[in-house]
Coordinates of C-alpha atoms in Angstrom, one line a residue:
Chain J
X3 CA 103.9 -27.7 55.4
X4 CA 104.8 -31.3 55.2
X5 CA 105.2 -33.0 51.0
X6 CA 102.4 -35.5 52.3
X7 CA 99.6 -32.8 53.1
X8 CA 100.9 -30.8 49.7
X9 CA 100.3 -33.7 48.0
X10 CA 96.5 -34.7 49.8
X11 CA 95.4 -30.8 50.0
X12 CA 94.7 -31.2 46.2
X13 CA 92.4 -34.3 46.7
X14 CA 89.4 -33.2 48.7
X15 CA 90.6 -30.3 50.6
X16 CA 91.6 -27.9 47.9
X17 CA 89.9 -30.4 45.1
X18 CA 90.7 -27.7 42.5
X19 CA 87.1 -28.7 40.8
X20 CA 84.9 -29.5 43.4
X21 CA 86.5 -26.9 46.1
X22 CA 88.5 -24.1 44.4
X23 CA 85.8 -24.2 41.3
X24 CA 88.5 -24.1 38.8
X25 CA 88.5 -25.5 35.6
X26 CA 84.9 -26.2 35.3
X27 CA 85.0 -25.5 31.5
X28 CA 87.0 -28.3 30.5
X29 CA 84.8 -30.5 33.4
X30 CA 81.4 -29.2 31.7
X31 CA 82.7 -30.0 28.4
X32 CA 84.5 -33.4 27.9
X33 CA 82.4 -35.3 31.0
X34 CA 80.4 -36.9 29.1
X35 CA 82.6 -40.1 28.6
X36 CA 84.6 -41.7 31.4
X37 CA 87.5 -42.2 28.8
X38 CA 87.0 -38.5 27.9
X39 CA 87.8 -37.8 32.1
X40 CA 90.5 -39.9 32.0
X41 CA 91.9 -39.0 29.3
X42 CA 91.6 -35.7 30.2
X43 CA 93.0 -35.8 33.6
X44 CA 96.1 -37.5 32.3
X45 CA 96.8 -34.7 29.7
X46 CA 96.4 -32.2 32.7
X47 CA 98.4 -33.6 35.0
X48 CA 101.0 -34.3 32.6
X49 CA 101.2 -30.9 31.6
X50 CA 100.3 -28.9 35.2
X51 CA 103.4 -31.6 36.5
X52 CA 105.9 -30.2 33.6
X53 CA 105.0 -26.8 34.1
X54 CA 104.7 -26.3 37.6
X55 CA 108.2 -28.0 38.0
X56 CA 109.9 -25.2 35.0
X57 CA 108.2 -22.6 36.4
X58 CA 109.8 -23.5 40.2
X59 CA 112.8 -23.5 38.5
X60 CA 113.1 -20.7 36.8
X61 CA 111.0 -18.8 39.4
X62 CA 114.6 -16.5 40.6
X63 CA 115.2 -15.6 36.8
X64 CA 111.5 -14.9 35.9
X65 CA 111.1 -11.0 36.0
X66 CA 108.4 -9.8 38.0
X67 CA 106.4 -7.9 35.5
X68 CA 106.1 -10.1 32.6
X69 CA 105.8 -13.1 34.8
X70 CA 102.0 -14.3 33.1
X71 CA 103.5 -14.1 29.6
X72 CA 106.2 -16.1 30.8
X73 CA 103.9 -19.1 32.7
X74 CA 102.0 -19.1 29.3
X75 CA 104.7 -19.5 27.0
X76 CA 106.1 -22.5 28.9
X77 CA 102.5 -23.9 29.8
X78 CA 101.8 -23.5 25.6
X79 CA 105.1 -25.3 25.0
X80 CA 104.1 -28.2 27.1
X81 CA 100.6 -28.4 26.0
X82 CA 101.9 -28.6 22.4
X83 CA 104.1 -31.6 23.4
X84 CA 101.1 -33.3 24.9
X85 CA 99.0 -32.3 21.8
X86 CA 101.0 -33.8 19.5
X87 CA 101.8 -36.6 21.4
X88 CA 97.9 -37.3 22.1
X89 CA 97.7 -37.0 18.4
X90 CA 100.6 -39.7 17.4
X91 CA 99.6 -42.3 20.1
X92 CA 95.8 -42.1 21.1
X93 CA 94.1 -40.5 17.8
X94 CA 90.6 -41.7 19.0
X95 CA 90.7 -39.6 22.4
X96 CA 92.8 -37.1 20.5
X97 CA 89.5 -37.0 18.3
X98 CA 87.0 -37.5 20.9
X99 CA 89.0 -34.6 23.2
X100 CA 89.2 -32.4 20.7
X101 CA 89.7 -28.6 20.8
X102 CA 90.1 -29.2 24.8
X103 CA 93.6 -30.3 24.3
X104 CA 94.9 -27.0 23.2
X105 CA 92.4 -25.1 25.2
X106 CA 94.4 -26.8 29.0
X107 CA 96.8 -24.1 27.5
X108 CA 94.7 -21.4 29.0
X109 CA 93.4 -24.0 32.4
X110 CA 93.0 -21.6 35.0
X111 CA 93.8 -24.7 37.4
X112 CA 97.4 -24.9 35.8
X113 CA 98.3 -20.3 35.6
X114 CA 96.8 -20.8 38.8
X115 CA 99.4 -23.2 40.6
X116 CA 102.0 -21.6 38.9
X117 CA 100.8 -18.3 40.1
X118 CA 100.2 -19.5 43.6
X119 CA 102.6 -22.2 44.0
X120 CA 105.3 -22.8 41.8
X121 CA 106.5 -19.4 41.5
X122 CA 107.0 -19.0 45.4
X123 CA 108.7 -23.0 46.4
X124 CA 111.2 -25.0 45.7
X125 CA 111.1 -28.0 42.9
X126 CA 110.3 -31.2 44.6
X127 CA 107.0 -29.5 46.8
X128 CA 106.0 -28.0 43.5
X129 CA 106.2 -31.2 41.7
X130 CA 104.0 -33.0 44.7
X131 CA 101.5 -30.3 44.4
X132 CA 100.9 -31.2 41.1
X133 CA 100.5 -34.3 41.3
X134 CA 97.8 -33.9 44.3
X135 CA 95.9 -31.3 41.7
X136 CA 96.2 -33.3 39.0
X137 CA 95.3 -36.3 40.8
X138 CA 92.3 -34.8 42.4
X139 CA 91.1 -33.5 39.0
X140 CA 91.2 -36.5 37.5
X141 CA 89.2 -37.6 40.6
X142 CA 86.6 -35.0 39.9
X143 CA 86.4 -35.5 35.9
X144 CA 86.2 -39.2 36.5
X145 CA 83.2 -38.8 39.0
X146 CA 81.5 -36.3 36.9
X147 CA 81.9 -38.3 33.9
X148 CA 80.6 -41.9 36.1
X149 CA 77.1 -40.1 36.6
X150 CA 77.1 -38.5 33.2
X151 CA 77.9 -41.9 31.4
X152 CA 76.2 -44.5 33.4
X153 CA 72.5 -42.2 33.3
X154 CA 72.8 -40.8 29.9
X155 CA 74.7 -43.6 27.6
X156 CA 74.1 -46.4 30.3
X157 CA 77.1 -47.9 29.8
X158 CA 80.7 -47.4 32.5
X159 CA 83.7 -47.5 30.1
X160 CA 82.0 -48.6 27.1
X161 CA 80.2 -51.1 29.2
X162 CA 76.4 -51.7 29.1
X163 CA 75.6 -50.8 32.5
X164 CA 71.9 -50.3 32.3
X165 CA 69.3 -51.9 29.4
X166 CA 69.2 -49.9 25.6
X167 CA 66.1 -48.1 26.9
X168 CA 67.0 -46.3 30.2
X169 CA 69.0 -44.2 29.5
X170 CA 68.4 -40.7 29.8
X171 CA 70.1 -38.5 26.5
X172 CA 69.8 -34.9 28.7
X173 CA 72.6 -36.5 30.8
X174 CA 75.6 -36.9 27.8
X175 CA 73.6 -33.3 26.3
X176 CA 74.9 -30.0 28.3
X177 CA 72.2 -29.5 30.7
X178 CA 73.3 -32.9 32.1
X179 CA 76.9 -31.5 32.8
X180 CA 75.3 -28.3 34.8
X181 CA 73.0 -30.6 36.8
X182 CA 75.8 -32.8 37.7
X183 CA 78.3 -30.6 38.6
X184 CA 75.9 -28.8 40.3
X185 CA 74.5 -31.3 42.3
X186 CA 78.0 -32.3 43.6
X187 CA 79.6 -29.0 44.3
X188 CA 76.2 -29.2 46.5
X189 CA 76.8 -31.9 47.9
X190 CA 80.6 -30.9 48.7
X191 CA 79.7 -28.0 50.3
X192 CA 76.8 -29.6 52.3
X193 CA 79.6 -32.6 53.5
X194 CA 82.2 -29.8 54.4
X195 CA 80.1 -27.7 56.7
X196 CA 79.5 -30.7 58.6
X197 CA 83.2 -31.6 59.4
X198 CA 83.7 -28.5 60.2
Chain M
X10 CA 62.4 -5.3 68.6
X11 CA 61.4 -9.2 69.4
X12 CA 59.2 -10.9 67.4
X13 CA 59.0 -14.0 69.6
X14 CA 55.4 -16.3 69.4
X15 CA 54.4 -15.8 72.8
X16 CA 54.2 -12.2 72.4
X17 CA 51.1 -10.3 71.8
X18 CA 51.3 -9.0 68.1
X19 CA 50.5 -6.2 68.0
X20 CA 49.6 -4.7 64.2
X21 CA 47.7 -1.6 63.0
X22 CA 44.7 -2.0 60.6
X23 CA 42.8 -2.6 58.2
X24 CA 42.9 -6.1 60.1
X25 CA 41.6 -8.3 57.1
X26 CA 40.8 -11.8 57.7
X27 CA 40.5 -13.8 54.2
X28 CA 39.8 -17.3 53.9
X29 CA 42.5 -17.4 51.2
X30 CA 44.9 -19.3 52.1
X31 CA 47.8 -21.7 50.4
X32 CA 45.7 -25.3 51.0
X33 CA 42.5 -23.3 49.8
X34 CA 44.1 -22.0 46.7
X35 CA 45.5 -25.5 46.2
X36 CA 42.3 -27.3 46.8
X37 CA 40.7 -24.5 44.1
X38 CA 43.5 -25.7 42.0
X39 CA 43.1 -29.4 42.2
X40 CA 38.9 -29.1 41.3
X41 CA 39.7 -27.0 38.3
X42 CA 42.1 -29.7 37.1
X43 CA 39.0 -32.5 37.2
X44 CA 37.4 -31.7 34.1
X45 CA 40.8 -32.3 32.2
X46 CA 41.4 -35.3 34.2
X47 CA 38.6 -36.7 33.2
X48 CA 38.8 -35.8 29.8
X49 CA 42.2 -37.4 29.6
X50 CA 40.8 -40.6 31.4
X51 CA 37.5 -40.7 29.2
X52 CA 40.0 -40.3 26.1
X53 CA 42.9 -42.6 26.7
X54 CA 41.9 -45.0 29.4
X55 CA 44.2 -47.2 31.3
X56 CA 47.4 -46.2 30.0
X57 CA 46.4 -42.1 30.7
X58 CA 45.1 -43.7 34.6
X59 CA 48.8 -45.0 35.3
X60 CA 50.6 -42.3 33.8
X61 CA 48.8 -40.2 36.4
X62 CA 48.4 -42.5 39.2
X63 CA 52.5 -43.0 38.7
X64 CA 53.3 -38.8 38.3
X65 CA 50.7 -38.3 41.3
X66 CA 52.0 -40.7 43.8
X67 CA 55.7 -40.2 43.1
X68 CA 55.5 -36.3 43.1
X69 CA 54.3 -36.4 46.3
X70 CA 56.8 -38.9 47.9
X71 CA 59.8 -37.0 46.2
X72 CA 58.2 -34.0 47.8
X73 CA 57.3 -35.4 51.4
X74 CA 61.3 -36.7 51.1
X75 CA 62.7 -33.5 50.5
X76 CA 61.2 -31.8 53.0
X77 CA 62.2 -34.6 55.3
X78 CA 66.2 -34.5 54.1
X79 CA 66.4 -30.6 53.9
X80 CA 64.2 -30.4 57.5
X81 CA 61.8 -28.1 55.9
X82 CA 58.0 -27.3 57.6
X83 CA 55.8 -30.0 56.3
X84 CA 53.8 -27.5 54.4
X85 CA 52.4 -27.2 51.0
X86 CA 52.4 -30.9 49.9
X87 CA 49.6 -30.4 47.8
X88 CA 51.6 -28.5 45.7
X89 CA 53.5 -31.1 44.3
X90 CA 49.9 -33.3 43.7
X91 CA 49.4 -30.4 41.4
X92 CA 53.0 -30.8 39.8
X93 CA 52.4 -33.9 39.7
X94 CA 49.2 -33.8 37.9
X95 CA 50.2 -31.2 35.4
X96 CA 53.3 -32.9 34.0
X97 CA 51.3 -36.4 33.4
X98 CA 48.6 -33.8 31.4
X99 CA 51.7 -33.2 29.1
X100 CA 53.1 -36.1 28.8
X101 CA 52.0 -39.1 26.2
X102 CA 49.2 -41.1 27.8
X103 CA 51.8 -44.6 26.5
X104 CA 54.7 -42.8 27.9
X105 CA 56.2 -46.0 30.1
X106 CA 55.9 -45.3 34.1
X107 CA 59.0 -45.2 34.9
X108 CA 59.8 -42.5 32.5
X109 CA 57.1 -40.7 33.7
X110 CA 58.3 -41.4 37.3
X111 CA 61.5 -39.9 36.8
X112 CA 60.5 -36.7 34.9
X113 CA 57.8 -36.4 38.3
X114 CA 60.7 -36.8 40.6
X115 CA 63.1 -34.6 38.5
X116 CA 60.3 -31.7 38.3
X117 CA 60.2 -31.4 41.9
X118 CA 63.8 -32.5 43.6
X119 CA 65.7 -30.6 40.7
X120 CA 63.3 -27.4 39.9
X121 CA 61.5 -27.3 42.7
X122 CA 63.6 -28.3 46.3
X123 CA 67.1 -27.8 44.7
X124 CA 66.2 -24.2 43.7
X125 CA 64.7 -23.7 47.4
X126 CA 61.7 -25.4 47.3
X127 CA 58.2 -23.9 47.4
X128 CA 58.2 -20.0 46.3
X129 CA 61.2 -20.2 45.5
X130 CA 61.3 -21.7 42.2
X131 CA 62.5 -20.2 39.1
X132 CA 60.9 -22.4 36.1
X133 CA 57.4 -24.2 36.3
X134 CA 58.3 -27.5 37.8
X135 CA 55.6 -29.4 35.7
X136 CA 57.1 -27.5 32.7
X137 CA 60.8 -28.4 33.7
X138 CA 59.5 -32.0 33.9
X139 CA 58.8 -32.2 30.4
X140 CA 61.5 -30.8 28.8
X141 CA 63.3 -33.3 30.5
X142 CA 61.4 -35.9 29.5
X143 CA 61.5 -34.4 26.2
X144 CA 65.2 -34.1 26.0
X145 CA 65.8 -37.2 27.5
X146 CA 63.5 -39.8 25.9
X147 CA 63.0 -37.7 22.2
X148 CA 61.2 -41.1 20.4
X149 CA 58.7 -42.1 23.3
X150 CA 58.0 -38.5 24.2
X151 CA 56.7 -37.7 20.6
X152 CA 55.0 -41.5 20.1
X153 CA 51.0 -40.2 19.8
X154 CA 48.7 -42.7 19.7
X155 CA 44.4 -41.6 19.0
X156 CA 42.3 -41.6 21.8
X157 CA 39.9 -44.5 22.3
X158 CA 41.2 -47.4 20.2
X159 CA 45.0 -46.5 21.1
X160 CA 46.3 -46.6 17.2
X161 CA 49.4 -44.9 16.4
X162 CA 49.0 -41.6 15.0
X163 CA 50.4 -37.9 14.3
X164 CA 49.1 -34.9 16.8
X165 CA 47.3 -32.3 14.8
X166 CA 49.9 -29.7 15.0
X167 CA 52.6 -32.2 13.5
X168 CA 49.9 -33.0 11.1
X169 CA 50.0 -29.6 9.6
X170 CA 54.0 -29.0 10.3
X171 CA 55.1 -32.1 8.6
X172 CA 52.3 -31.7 5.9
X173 CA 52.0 -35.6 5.8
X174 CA 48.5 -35.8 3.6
X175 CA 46.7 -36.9 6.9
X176 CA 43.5 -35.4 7.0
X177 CA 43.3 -32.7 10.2
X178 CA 40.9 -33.3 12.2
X179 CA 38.2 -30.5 12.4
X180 CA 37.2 -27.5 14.9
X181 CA 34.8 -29.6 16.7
X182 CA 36.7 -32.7 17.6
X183 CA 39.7 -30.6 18.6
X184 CA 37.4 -28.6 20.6
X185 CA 36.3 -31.8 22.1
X186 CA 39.2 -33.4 22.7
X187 CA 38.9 -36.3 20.5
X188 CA 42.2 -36.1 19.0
X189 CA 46.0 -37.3 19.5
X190 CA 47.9 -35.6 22.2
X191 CA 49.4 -35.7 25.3
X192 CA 46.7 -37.0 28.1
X193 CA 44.8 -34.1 29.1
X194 CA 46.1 -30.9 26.7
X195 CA 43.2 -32.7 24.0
X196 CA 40.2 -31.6 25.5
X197 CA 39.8 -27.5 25.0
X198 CA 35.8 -27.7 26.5
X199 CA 37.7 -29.2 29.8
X200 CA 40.5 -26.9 29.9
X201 CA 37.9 -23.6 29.3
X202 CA 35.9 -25.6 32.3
X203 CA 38.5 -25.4 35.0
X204 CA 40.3 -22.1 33.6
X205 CA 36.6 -20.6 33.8
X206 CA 36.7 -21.9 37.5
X207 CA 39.7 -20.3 38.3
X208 CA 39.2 -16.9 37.3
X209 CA 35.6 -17.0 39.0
X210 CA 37.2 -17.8 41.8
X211 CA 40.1 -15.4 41.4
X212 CA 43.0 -17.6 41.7
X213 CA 44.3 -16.3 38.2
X214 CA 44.6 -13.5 36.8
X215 CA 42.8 -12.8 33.0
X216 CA 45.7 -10.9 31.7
X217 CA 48.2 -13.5 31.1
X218 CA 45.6 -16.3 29.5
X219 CA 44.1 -13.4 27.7
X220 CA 47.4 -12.0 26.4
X221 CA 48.7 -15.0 25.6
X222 CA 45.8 -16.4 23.7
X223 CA 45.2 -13.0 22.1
X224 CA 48.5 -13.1 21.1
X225 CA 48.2 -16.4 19.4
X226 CA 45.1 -15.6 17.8
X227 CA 45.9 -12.2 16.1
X228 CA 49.3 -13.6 14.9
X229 CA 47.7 -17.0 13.6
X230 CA 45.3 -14.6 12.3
X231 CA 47.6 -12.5 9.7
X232 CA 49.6 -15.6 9.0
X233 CA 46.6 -17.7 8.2
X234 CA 45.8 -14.6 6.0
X235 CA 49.3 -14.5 4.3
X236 CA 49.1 -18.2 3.7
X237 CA 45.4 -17.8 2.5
X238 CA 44.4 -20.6 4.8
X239 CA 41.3 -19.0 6.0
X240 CA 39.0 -18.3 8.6
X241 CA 39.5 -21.6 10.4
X242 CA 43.4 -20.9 10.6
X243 CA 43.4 -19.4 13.7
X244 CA 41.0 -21.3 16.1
X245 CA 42.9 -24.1 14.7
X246 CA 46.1 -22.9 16.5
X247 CA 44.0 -22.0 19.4
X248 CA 42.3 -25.2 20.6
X249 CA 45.4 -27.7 19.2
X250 CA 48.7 -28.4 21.1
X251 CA 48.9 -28.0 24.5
X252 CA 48.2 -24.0 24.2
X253 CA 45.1 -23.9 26.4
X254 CA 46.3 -25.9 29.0
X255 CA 49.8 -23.8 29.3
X256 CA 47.6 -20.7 29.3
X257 CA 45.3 -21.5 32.3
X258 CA 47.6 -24.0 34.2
X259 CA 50.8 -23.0 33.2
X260 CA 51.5 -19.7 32.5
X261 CA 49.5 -18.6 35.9
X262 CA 51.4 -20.1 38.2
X263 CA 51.6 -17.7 40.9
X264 CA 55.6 -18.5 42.1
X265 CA 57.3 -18.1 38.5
X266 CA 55.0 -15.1 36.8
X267 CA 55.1 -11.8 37.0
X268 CA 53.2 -10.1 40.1
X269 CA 52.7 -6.5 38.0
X270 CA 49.7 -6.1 35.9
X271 CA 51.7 -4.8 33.4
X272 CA 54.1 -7.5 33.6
X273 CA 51.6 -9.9 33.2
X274 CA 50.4 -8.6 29.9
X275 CA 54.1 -8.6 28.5
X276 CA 54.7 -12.2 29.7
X277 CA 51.4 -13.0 28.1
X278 CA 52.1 -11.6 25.1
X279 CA 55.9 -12.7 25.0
X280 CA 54.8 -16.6 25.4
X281 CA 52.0 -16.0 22.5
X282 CA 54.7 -15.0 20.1
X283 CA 57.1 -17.3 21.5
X284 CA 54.6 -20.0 20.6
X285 CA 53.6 -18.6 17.1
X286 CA 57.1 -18.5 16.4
X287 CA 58.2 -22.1 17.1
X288 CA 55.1 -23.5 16.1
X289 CA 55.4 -21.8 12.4
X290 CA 59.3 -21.2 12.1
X291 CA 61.1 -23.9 14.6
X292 CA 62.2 -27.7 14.0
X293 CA 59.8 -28.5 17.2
X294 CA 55.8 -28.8 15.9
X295 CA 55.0 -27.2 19.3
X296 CA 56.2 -24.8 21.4
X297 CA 54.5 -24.1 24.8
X298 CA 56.6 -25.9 27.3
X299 CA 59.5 -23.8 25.9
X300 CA 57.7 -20.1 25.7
X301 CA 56.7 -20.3 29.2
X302 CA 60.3 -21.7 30.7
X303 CA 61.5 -19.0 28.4
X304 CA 59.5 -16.0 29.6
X305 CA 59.7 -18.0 33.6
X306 CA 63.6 -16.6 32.8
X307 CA 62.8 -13.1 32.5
X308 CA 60.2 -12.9 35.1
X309 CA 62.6 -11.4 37.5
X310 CA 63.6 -8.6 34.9
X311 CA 59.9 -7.6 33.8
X312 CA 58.8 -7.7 37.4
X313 CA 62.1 -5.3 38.1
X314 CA 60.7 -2.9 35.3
X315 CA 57.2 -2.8 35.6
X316 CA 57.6 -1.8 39.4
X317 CA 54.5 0.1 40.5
X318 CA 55.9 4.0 41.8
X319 CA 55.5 4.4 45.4
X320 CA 53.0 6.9 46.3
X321 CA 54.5 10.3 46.7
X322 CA 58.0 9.5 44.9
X323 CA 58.8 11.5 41.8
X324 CA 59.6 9.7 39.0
X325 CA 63.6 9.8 39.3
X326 CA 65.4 10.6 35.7
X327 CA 67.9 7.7 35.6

């Protein structure tokens, strides 16, 4: 496979949320701000991008057996790095993010490139599949978060989108996330069936 | 074996013809629904007539859309008049339109066509509607106002819950109607009306509005008993809130109920203490809408249970 379809594959083909169905805890839970998805996405992919490219280099040395311990000890090391450095430079999304920082530790989107990726290619097409899967999280947090903002806040970015009265609460509340992310893994599916 | 149209079918009898059929049952529906209507319109006027008019008309364009984009039979469409209709007889009769426009259109794209459409529904559209509504919009979905002259003004039930000093209103005028509340849950005398319909015509069946009532009634009973509150306790319970109107209209609906006759009486008697509980122990002052989404969950499971044996199997010792 060619670096440029390693890197698109993550973006709508393999969209890891919308397509693979994998992290949708983090995408039920911090959606409810676009700064939150953002935010988010950029802690990810920070920290799938440092991991994956360890992990692919260490993949020779890495024994067999304890290989999931190993992933998690380097995936926790990173995610502490971010954590603190969320916590130093953006305290109010280090606030707003909260437990979810520490939790990408155990992001089944991030194991699950190392397990399926990193661990079996070299450095530079690991690096480029993270960045695709990163990228097309962020992608899919960032629409999530669009929906869930403008209806149930009615504002885009802390803007005022719609007038004080409009907006409807259930959207920022967790019902809002399911119906959401329902409606688009829907809609995904519904779009893929007819390319193909 | 074929089962093309242009085949003779062939069946073996009894060969029962019925004149029951989905746009009767509907129709049955939709008269036993008047008497509440017009209670709601007699009570709260204009305001009630557009909160209607607006879940009415938009119901059914939501629905005739739906069946257009999914390319579904054009069948049924009366149903969603009826969904329609029963979320604007819980809502607020001041509830703005557009509010009640989008809780009509979420009650039947998201719980009704998104889940498979009709039949195929899990929770009471109408019901789904609300809590929506509820969750969504918290301040105008609990703004009351008194029937007639429009003032501002506690429901009966948050009356008693929030023991405010307001005088509650007595048997007769609750029994009547002539209270706060939403449009057309007010009215018991037009609720009994078109619940008496139904079951005359056999389109429900008595166990779950008898269960569930029952249920309410023996349990406001002993704890209108423990409170001392007296003999009026319980009736009170009965006839305010939207408990009548969740009973007959609600808690019958034939997709999201139990089909067992043993299954009815537990879902009946599961949404009576469902009600009694969050109406004496919960942070809401009523608690219909949520009993019967609650016991819509676990239809599937008491239907599963309550399975009739089929004749000639022994009872297997699982």
């Amino acid at each position: 496979m060619s670096l440029m379809s390693e890197f698109s594959k993550g973006i709508i083909k393999e969209n890891p949320l919308l397509r693979l169905m994998l992290g949708c805890c983090p995408a039920l839970a911090i959606t409810t701000s676009v700064e939150n998805g953002l935010g988010m996405g950029a802690a990810f992919t920070g920290v799938l991008i440092a991991s994956n490219m360890a992990i692919s280099a260490m993949r020779k040395i890495i024994p067999e057996n304890v290989r999931i311990p190993v992933y998690v000890v380097i995936i926790a090391s990173f995610v502490t790095m971010t954590d603190q450095l969320m916590h130093a430079f953006t305290p109010a999304l280090y606030d707003s993010l909260g437990i979810f920082i520490p939790l990408i530790v155990v992001n089944c989107i991030i194991l699950g490139r190392a397990e399926a990726f990193a661990n079996k290619n070299p450095i530079i097409p690991a690096i480029i599949d993270a960045v695709g899967m990163g990228i097309g999280f962020t992608l899919a947090l960032v629409l999530v978060s669009s929906f869930r903002e403008v209806l149930g806040a009615g504002t885009f970015l802390g803007i005022q989108v719609l007038p004080e009265s409009a907006p409807a609460i259930l959207m920022i509340l967790p019902p809002g996330g399911f119906i959401t992310l329902g409606c688009l893994l829907g809609l995904m599916n519904k779009l893929q069936k007819k390319a193909a | 074996m074929t089962t093309s149209n242009d085949l003779l079918v062939v069946t073996s009898s009894p060969h029962v013809h019925s004149p029951d059929s989905v746009p009767n049952a509907m129709r049955d529906v939709l008269i036993a629904l008047v008497p509440a209507l017009l209670a709601g319109l007699y009570f709260f006027r204009l305001p009630a007539l557009a909160v209607i008019a607006a879940c009415v008309a938009s119901a059914y364009a939501a629905e005739i859309i739906c069946l257009r984009v999914m390319k579904k039979p054009q069948t049924g469409e009366a149903s969603a008049i009826i969904t329609g209709l029963l979320l604007a007889f819980c809502i607020p009769p001041h509830l703005p339109v557009w509010m009640a426009v989008l809780g009509s259109v979420f009650s039947i794209v998201i719980a009704k066509h998104l889940f498979g459409g009709l039949g195929q529904n899990i929770f009471n559209p109408a019901l789904i509607g609300r809590a929506f509504l509820l969750a969504s919009f918290p301040v105008a979905m609990t703004s009351w106002s008194r029937p007639l002259d429009g003032v501002t003004t506690a429901t009966p039930l948050s009356i008693m819950k929030e023991a405010t000093g307001q005088a509650l209103p007595s048997l007769s005028e609750l029994f009547l109607g002539n209270v706060s509340g939403s449009i057309a849950e007010t009215s018991a005398l037009a609720i009994l009306l078109g619940g008496a319909y139904l079951l005359y015509r056999g389109h429900i069946d008595w166990r779950i509005p008898g269960s569930f009532l029952g249920t309410v009634f023996i349990l406001m009973s002993i704890a209108g008993w423990v409170k001392g509150a007296g003999f009026w306790y319980p009736f009170f319970h009965l006839f305010a809130g939207g408990l009548l109107l969740g009973a007959f209209f609600m808690a019958t609906d034939w997709v999201t109920t139990p089909v067992t006759k043993l299954g009815r009486i537990i879902f009946g008697v599961g949404c009576g203490s469902l009600v009694v509980l969050i109406r004496l122990k919960g942070g809401y002052p009523e608690g219909v809408a949520y009993s019967i989404l609650l016991m819509n969950l676990v239809t599937p499971l008491i239907d599963r249970y309550t399975r009739a044996r089929v004749f000639g199997r022994v009872k297997s010792h699982a």
